[in-house]
Amino acid sequence: MTDQELLAAQFEEHRDRLHRLAYRLLGSGAEADDAVQETWLRLARTGDDEIDNLGGWLTTVTSRVSLNMLRSRATRGESEYDDALADPIVEPAGSVGDPEASAELTDAVETALLLVLNRLSPAERVAFVLHDTFDVPFEQIGELLDRAPEAARQLASRARRRVRAQSGTTDASDSSPEPGRRIVDAFFAAAREGDFDGLVSLLAPDVALRVDGGLSATAIVRGATTVASRALMFSNPGAVLKPVSIDGRPGALVLAGGVPVSLMAFEVEGDVVIGIDAYTGEERLAGIRLPA
């Protein structure tokens, strides 16, 4: 076996872990593949003669490649389109879930976490994922981010608070059995009544509406006034709303004439909506298992 073949074999032992790391950081399987491939190319050029800890070196390089991709994405302002949304797990509102669906729900939790991570800055995301998921020390994270270890610790702490807040933590004043349901009901009531100001008051200033119409990419609309205007534009007074739980988030199945026309999932933080995922179109909804 040649030195290059031996190096490739050693790299393959780490590939799955590196892909998990890149996927958590980037939220895209295709981009994670690219990051791992770039890591291999750098290793192949460098060799392992000067590398004392191959696993640590690969973690650092994959993280740095992913961080550069995140920063490049932010610089380009890629906010109009994103990857198509994953198929959601939809259950009747307040359902505790079917034990047979545990594997599907695990995937749904992973998807929900990625949605939350997307709202972190690149530095926050890297610090949080590397420390809390892969147990990388803050000294190493600080070197990667060109920050002091304490600054890296603060980034991870801030990200952790945001993740907890945006993962649907129940507010003590919300007596609803499903966190956020009261806000979702108020949102639809305002839309039905044409209450623009009421809608805006229920939306975070930087709220993001992602619309998956069955295409390869998801359209994204940002900002409270823009999202409120869109909600009023497409509001149907004759529609019937069926409360549902979507990946553990409060949502609604919208029916017109008894036919599903859209499925909407809400991310609620405190008393405002911070994100909405909308699945629309007959073809897209046909691919989602909806409750009877």
mmCIF file of C-alpha atoms in Angstrom:
data_model
loop_
_atom_site.group_PDB
_atom_site.id
_atom_site.type_symbol
_atom_site.label_atom_id
_atom_site.label_comp_id
_atom_site.label_asym_id
_atom_site.label_seq_id
_atom_site.Cartn_x
_atom_site.Cartn_y
_atom_site.Cartn_z
ATOM 1 C CA MET A 1 0.000 0.000 0.000
ATOM 2 C CA THR A 2 1.413 3.398 -0.990
ATOM 3 C CA ASP A 3 1.646 6.324 1.408
ATOM 4 C CA GLN A 4 -1.237 8.051 -0.409
ATOM 5 C CA GLU A 5 -3.413 4.944 -0.174
ATOM 6 C CA LEU A 6 -2.639 4.626 3.526
ATOM 7 C CA LEU A 7 -3.523 8.289 4.045
ATOM 8 C CA ALA A 8 -6.806 7.808 2.177
ATOM 9 C CA ALA A 9 -7.657 4.793 4.336
ATOM 10 C CA GLN A 10 -7.008 6.804 7.495
ATOM 11 C CA PHE A 11 -9.183 9.626 6.200
ATOM 12 C CA GLU A 12 -12.059 7.234 5.485
ATOM 13 C CA GLU A 13 -12.096 6.282 9.171
ATOM 14 C CA HIS A 14 -13.046 9.881 9.959
ATOM 15 C CA ARG A 15 -15.323 10.626 6.970
ATOM 16 C CA ASP A 16 -18.689 9.948 8.642
ATOM 17 C CA ARG A 17 -17.815 12.076 11.675
ATOM 18 C CA LEU A 18 -16.565 14.907 9.486
ATOM 19 C CA HIS A 19 -19.733 14.790 7.387
ATOM 20 C CA ARG A 20 -21.907 14.979 10.513
ATOM 21 C CA LEU A 21 -19.892 17.980 11.668
ATOM 22 C CA ALA A 22 -20.118 19.769 8.308
ATOM 23 C CA TYR A 23 -23.834 19.018 8.020
ATOM 24 C CA ARG A 24 -24.538 20.452 11.466
ATOM 25 C CA LEU A 25 -22.599 23.593 10.565
ATOM 26 C CA LEU A 26 -23.948 24.067 7.036
ATOM 27 C CA GLY A 27 -27.409 22.478 7.151
ATOM 28 C CA SER A 28 -26.949 21.089 3.635
ATOM 29 C CA GLY A 29 -25.940 17.570 2.664
ATOM 30 C CA ALA A 30 -24.466 18.723 -0.646
ATOM 31 C CA GLU A 31 -22.406 21.479 0.987
ATOM 32 C CA ALA A 32 -21.282 19.042 3.682
ATOM 33 C CA ASP A 33 -20.031 16.714 0.926
ATOM 34 C CA ASP A 34 -18.104 19.626 -0.595
ATOM 35 C CA ALA A 35 -16.561 20.552 2.761
ATOM 36 C CA VAL A 36 -15.433 16.995 3.450
ATOM 37 C CA GLN A 37 -13.991 16.689 -0.054
ATOM 38 C CA GLU A 38 -12.080 19.943 0.394
ATOM 39 C CA THR A 39 -10.734 18.620 3.700
ATOM 40 C CA TRP A 40 -9.442 15.504 1.963
ATOM 41 C CA LEU A 41 -7.781 17.578 -0.759
ATOM 42 C CA ARG A 42 -5.985 19.662 1.851
ATOM 43 C CA LEU A 43 -4.838 16.541 3.687
ATOM 44 C CA ALA A 44 -3.638 14.964 0.442
ATOM 45 C CA ARG A 45 -1.586 18.092 -0.333
ATOM 46 C CA THR A 46 -0.212 18.401 3.189
ATOM 47 C CA GLY A 47 0.417 14.789 4.124
ATOM 48 C CA ASP A 48 0.447 13.620 7.731
ATOM 49 C CA ASP A 49 4.165 13.889 8.496
ATOM 50 C CA GLU A 50 3.691 17.066 10.550
ATOM 51 C CA ILE A 51 0.276 16.121 12.010
ATOM 52 C CA ASP A 52 0.398 14.810 15.578
ATOM 53 C CA ASN A 53 -3.359 14.320 15.980
ATOM 54 C CA LEU A 54 -5.032 13.483 12.678
ATOM 55 C CA GLY A 55 -8.573 13.495 14.095
ATOM 56 C CA GLY A 56 -8.116 16.917 15.659
ATOM 57 C CA TRP A 57 -6.486 18.293 12.510
ATOM 58 C CA LEU A 58 -9.357 17.044 10.332
ATOM 59 C CA THR A 59 -11.940 18.511 12.728
ATOM 60 C CA THR A 60 -10.210 21.894 12.609
ATOM 61 C CA VAL A 61 -9.891 21.926 8.814
ATOM 62 C CA THR A 62 -13.484 20.800 8.221
ATOM 63 C CA SER A 63 -14.694 23.442 10.665
ATOM 64 C CA ARG A 64 -12.589 26.146 8.999
ATOM 65 C CA VAL A 65 -13.818 25.154 5.511
ATOM 66 C CA SER A 66 -17.429 25.158 6.733
ATOM 67 C CA LEU A 67 -16.951 28.502 8.493
ATOM 68 C CA ASN A 68 -15.623 30.044 5.277
ATOM 69 C CA MET A 69 -18.638 28.668 3.393
ATOM 70 C CA LEU A 70 -21.005 30.142 6.010
ATOM 71 C CA ARG A 71 -19.298 33.528 5.808
ATOM 72 C CA SER A 72 -19.347 33.455 2.009
ATOM 73 C CA ARG A 73 -23.044 32.617 2.091
ATOM 74 C CA ALA A 74 -23.720 35.567 4.413
ATOM 75 C CA THR A 75 -21.592 37.928 2.285
ATOM 76 C CA ARG A 76 -23.507 37.002 -0.856
ATOM 77 C CA GLY A 77 -26.755 37.655 1.009
ATOM 78 C CA GLU A 78 -28.326 34.355 0.013
ATOM 79 C CA SER A 79 -31.746 34.925 1.519
ATOM 80 C CA GLU A 80 -34.162 34.661 -1.364
ATOM 81 C CA TYR A 81 -34.007 30.898 -1.824
ATOM 82 C CA ASP A 82 -32.951 27.910 0.232
ATOM 83 C CA ASP A 83 -33.015 24.125 -0.091
ATOM 84 C CA ALA A 84 -36.473 22.574 -0.314
ATOM 85 C CA LEU A 85 -37.984 21.837 3.092
ATOM 86 C CA ALA A 86 -37.829 18.268 4.362
ATOM 87 C CA ASP A 87 -41.118 16.370 4.539
ATOM 88 C CA PRO A 88 -42.628 17.203 7.953
ATOM 89 C CA ILE A 89 -44.206 14.899 10.520
ATOM 90 C CA VAL A 90 -47.808 16.104 10.906
ATOM 91 C CA GLU A 91 -50.034 15.040 13.796
ATOM 92 C CA PRO A 92 -53.314 16.276 15.293
ATOM 93 C CA ALA A 93 -52.775 19.256 17.610
ATOM 94 C CA GLY A 94 -51.819 18.156 21.104
ATOM 95 C CA SER A 95 -50.941 14.620 19.997
ATOM 96 C CA VAL A 96 -48.311 12.846 22.058
ATOM 97 C CA GLY A 97 -47.212 10.893 19.031
ATOM 98 C CA ASP A 98 -47.328 7.293 17.835
ATOM 99 C CA PRO A 99 -44.534 5.103 19.242
ATOM 100 C CA GLU A 100 -44.125 3.559 15.792
ATOM 101 C CA ALA A 101 -43.142 6.979 14.466
ATOM 102 C CA SER A 102 -40.216 7.465 16.869
ATOM 103 C CA ALA A 103 -37.590 7.245 14.139
ATOM 104 C CA GLU A 104 -39.438 9.802 12.031
ATOM 105 C CA LEU A 105 -39.750 12.114 15.006
ATOM 106 C CA THR A 106 -36.020 11.856 15.667
ATOM 107 C CA ASP A 107 -35.426 13.073 12.122
ATOM 108 C CA ALA A 108 -37.938 15.856 12.720
ATOM 109 C CA VAL A 109 -36.060 17.002 15.837
ATOM 110 C CA GLU A 110 -32.832 17.082 13.835
ATOM 111 C CA THR A 111 -34.543 19.169 11.140
ATOM 112 C CA ALA A 112 -35.960 21.555 13.745
ATOM 113 C CA LEU A 113 -32.502 21.996 15.305
ATOM 114 C CA LEU A 114 -31.003 22.855 11.920
ATOM 115 C CA LEU A 115 -33.698 25.485 11.400
ATOM 116 C CA VAL A 116 -32.723 27.071 14.716
ATOM 117 C CA LEU A 117 -29.001 26.889 13.899
ATOM 118 C CA ASN A 118 -29.668 28.745 10.655
ATOM 119 C CA ARG A 119 -30.577 31.801 12.732
ATOM 120 C CA LEU A 120 -27.200 31.960 14.442
ATOM 121 C CA SER A 121 -24.235 33.932 13.158
ATOM 122 C CA PRO A 122 -21.452 31.815 11.603
ATOM 123 C CA ALA A 123 -19.232 32.287 14.674
ATOM 124 C CA GLU A 124 -22.064 31.400 17.091
ATOM 125 C CA ARG A 125 -22.955 28.329 15.076
ATOM 126 C CA VAL A 126 -19.384 27.063 14.946
ATOM 127 C CA ALA A 127 -18.766 27.671 18.663
ATOM 128 C CA PHE A 128 -22.022 25.994 19.708
ATOM 129 C CA VAL A 129 -21.794 22.951 17.430
ATOM 130 C CA LEU A 130 -18.103 22.272 18.034
ATOM 131 C CA HIS A 131 -18.356 22.544 21.817
ATOM 132 C CA ASP A 132 -21.818 21.184 22.625
ATOM 133 C CA THR A 133 -21.977 18.435 20.003
ATOM 134 C CA PHE A 134 -18.359 17.482 19.317
ATOM 135 C CA ASP A 135 -16.787 18.451 22.670
ATOM 136 C CA VAL A 136 -14.058 20.594 21.118
ATOM 137 C CA PRO A 137 -12.320 22.718 23.805
ATOM 138 C CA PHE A 138 -12.764 26.486 23.725
ATOM 139 C CA GLU A 139 -9.035 27.015 23.272
ATOM 140 C CA GLN A 140 -9.211 25.228 19.922
ATOM 141 C CA ILE A 141 -12.463 26.953 18.952
ATOM 142 C CA GLY A 142 -10.926 30.314 19.793
ATOM 143 C CA GLU A 143 -7.962 29.638 17.516
ATOM 144 C CA LEU A 144 -10.314 28.679 14.703
ATOM 145 C CA LEU A 145 -12.370 31.858 15.116
ATOM 146 C CA ASP A 146 -9.405 34.130 15.888
ATOM 147 C CA ARG A 147 -10.912 34.862 19.298
ATOM 148 C CA ALA A 148 -9.799 34.411 22.872
ATOM 149 C CA PRO A 149 -11.054 31.201 24.539
ATOM 150 C CA GLU A 150 -13.348 33.243 26.805
ATOM 151 C CA ALA A 151 -14.840 35.004 23.790
ATOM 152 C CA ALA A 152 -15.469 31.602 22.178
ATOM 153 C CA ARG A 153 -17.125 30.478 25.414
ATOM 154 C CA GLN A 154 -19.406 33.524 25.337
ATOM 155 C CA LEU A 155 -20.329 32.840 21.706
ATOM 156 C CA ALA A 156 -21.342 29.286 22.572
ATOM 157 C CA SER A 157 -23.259 30.455 25.629
ATOM 158 C CA ARG A 158 -25.173 33.072 23.612
ATOM 159 C CA ALA A 159 -25.934 30.515 20.906
ATOM 160 C CA ARG A 160 -27.109 28.014 23.519
ATOM 161 C CA ARG A 161 -29.549 30.548 24.969
ATOM 162 C CA ARG A 162 -30.913 31.336 21.511
ATOM 163 C CA VAL A 163 -31.315 27.647 20.673
ATOM 164 C CA ARG A 164 -33.217 27.032 23.889
ATOM 165 C CA ALA A 165 -35.404 30.094 23.370
ATOM 166 C CA GLN A 166 -36.177 29.297 19.731
ATOM 167 C CA SER A 167 -36.845 25.600 20.300
ATOM 168 C CA GLY A 168 -40.312 26.317 21.642
ATOM 169 C CA THR A 169 -39.762 26.764 25.375
ATOM 170 C CA THR A 170 -43.129 27.244 27.016
ATOM 171 C CA ASP A 171 -43.792 30.672 28.473
ATOM 172 C CA ALA A 172 -45.280 30.564 31.943
ATOM 173 C CA SER A 173 -48.103 32.861 30.837
ATOM 174 C CA ASP A 174 -49.117 30.498 28.015
ATOM 175 C CA SER A 175 -51.633 28.040 29.451
ATOM 176 C CA SER A 176 -52.118 26.312 26.095
ATOM 177 C CA PRO A 177 -51.188 22.595 26.165
ATOM 178 C CA GLU A 178 -49.091 23.230 23.053
ATOM 179 C CA PRO A 179 -46.528 26.051 23.311
ATOM 180 C CA GLY A 180 -47.255 28.880 20.881
ATOM 181 C CA ARG A 181 -50.761 27.730 19.911
ATOM 182 C CA ARG A 182 -52.314 30.897 21.346
ATOM 183 C CA ILE A 183 -50.074 33.057 19.124
ATOM 184 C CA VAL A 184 -50.856 30.947 16.038
ATOM 185 C CA ASP A 185 -54.604 31.258 16.673
ATOM 186 C CA ALA A 186 -54.225 35.034 17.023
ATOM 187 C CA PHE A 187 -52.247 35.152 13.761
ATOM 188 C CA PHE A 188 -54.993 33.443 11.774
ATOM 189 C CA ALA A 189 -57.700 35.529 13.457
ATOM 190 C CA ALA A 190 -55.909 38.744 12.462
ATOM 191 C CA ALA A 191 -55.415 37.489 8.910
ATOM 192 C CA ARG A 192 -59.080 36.534 8.584
ATOM 193 C CA GLU A 193 -60.149 39.979 9.847
ATOM 194 C CA GLY A 194 -57.707 41.834 7.601
ATOM 195 C CA ASP A 195 -55.987 43.328 10.645
ATOM 196 C CA PHE A 196 -52.581 44.336 9.268
ATOM 197 C CA ASP A 197 -51.356 46.057 12.439
ATOM 198 C CA GLY A 198 -52.469 43.081 14.495
ATOM 199 C CA LEU A 199 -50.498 40.737 12.267
ATOM 200 C CA VAL A 200 -47.360 42.868 12.467
ATOM 201 C CA SER A 201 -47.584 42.923 16.270
ATOM 202 C CA LEU A 202 -47.503 39.118 16.317
ATOM 203 C CA LEU A 203 -44.404 38.875 14.124
ATOM 204 C CA ALA A 204 -40.763 39.385 15.070
ATOM 205 C CA PRO A 205 -39.131 42.214 13.060
ATOM 206 C CA ASP A 206 -36.836 39.700 11.330
ATOM 207 C CA VAL A 207 -39.422 36.936 10.908
ATOM 208 C CA ALA A 208 -38.764 34.620 7.955
ATOM 209 C CA LEU A 209 -41.494 32.972 5.871
ATOM 210 C CA ARG A 210 -40.270 29.989 3.862
ATOM 211 C CA VAL A 211 -42.598 28.773 1.118
ATOM 212 C CA ASP A 212 -42.111 25.277 -0.319
ATOM 213 C CA GLY A 213 -44.253 24.868 -3.409
ATOM 214 C CA GLY A 214 -42.742 21.599 -4.535
ATOM 215 C CA LEU A 215 -39.818 23.103 -6.452
ATOM 216 C CA SER A 216 -36.150 22.321 -5.858
ATOM 217 C CA ALA A 217 -35.733 25.521 -3.839
ATOM 218 C CA THR A 218 -37.734 27.232 -1.125
ATOM 219 C CA ALA A 219 -38.667 30.911 -1.497
ATOM 220 C CA ILE A 220 -37.943 33.064 1.550
ATOM 221 C CA VAL A 221 -39.744 36.269 2.539
ATOM 222 C CA ARG A 222 -38.298 38.309 5.417
ATOM 223 C CA GLY A 223 -39.544 41.098 7.659
ATOM 224 C CA ALA A 224 -42.745 41.592 9.675
ATOM 225 C CA THR A 225 -44.469 44.027 7.308
ATOM 226 C CA THR A 226 -43.664 41.948 4.217
ATOM 227 C CA VAL A 227 -44.835 38.695 5.797
ATOM 228 C CA ALA A 228 -47.995 40.373 7.143
ATOM 229 C CA SER A 229 -48.791 41.785 3.695
ATOM 230 C CA ARG A 230 -48.372 38.356 2.139
ATOM 231 C CA ALA A 231 -50.609 36.784 4.791
ATOM 232 C CA LEU A 232 -53.368 39.287 4.023
ATOM 233 C CA MET A 233 -52.943 38.879 0.270
ATOM 234 C CA PHE A 234 -53.499 35.135 0.398
ATOM 235 C CA SER A 235 -56.005 35.029 3.248
ATOM 236 C CA ASN A 236 -59.172 33.118 2.318
ATOM 237 C CA PRO A 237 -62.158 33.944 4.560
ATOM 238 C CA GLY A 238 -63.886 30.756 3.408
ATOM 239 C CA ALA A 239 -60.986 28.487 4.312
ATOM 240 C CA VAL A 240 -61.235 25.951 7.110
ATOM 241 C CA LEU A 241 -58.323 25.697 9.529
ATOM 242 C CA LYS A 242 -57.427 22.385 11.143
ATOM 243 C CA PRO A 243 -54.993 22.745 14.061
ATOM 244 C CA VAL A 244 -52.060 20.342 13.744
ATOM 245 C CA SER A 245 -48.624 19.759 15.209
ATOM 246 C CA ILE A 246 -45.818 19.880 12.621
ATOM 247 C CA ASP A 247 -42.452 18.489 13.715
ATOM 248 C CA GLY A 248 -43.531 19.345 17.240
ATOM 249 C CA ARG A 249 -44.390 22.945 16.322
ATOM 250 C CA PRO A 250 -47.889 24.472 16.342
ATOM 251 C CA GLY A 251 -49.392 24.751 12.886
ATOM 252 C CA ALA A 252 -52.492 24.531 10.757
ATOM 253 C CA LEU A 253 -53.726 22.608 7.754
ATOM 254 C CA VAL A 254 -55.704 24.975 5.530
ATOM 255 C CA LEU A 255 -58.566 23.460 3.542
ATOM 256 C CA ALA A 256 -60.758 25.024 0.850
ATOM 257 C CA GLY A 257 -63.822 23.078 -0.188
ATOM 258 C CA GLY A 258 -62.563 20.178 1.901
ATOM 259 C CA VAL A 259 -59.292 20.014 -0.094
ATOM 260 C CA PRO A 260 -55.912 20.761 1.558
ATOM 261 C CA VAL A 261 -54.363 23.889 0.013
ATOM 262 C CA SER A 262 -51.526 24.665 2.428
ATOM 263 C CA LEU A 263 -49.785 23.481 5.567
ATOM 264 C CA MET A 264 -48.164 26.047 7.864
ATOM 265 C CA ALA A 265 -45.759 25.463 10.751
ATOM 266 C CA PHE A 266 -44.868 28.257 13.185
ATOM 267 C CA GLU A 267 -41.811 28.904 15.332
ATOM 268 C CA VAL A 268 -42.861 30.983 18.309
ATOM 269 C CA GLU A 269 -40.600 32.740 20.770
ATOM 270 C CA GLY A 270 -42.394 34.385 23.687
ATOM 271 C CA ASP A 271 -45.317 36.317 22.197
ATOM 272 C CA VAL A 272 -44.128 36.612 18.596
ATOM 273 C CA VAL A 273 -43.661 34.391 15.568
ATOM 274 C CA ILE A 274 -40.009 34.192 14.493
ATOM 275 C CA GLY A 275 -40.433 31.791 11.570
ATOM 276 C CA ILE A 276 -43.104 30.215 9.356
ATOM 277 C CA ASP A 277 -42.709 27.200 7.070
ATOM 278 C CA ALA A 278 -45.480 26.953 4.475
ATOM 279 C CA TYR A 279 -46.033 23.931 2.248
ATOM 280 C CA THR A 280 -48.313 24.722 -0.699
ATOM 281 C CA GLY A 281 -49.610 23.199 -3.900
ATOM 282 C CA GLU A 282 -51.437 19.963 -4.615
ATOM 283 C CA GLU A 283 -48.286 18.093 -5.686
ATOM 284 C CA ARG A 284 -46.247 19.136 -2.617
ATOM 285 C CA LEU A 285 -49.017 18.332 -0.146
ATOM 286 C CA ALA A 286 -49.632 14.971 -1.810
ATOM 287 C CA GLY A 287 -46.151 13.928 -0.695
ATOM 288 C CA ILE A 288 -46.898 14.681 2.982
ATOM 289 C CA ARG A 289 -48.802 12.268 5.206
ATOM 290 C CA LEU A 290 -51.617 14.384 6.625
ATOM 291 C CA PRO A 291 -53.854 13.400 9.560
ATOM 292 C CA ALA A 292 -57.379 12.299 8.679
#
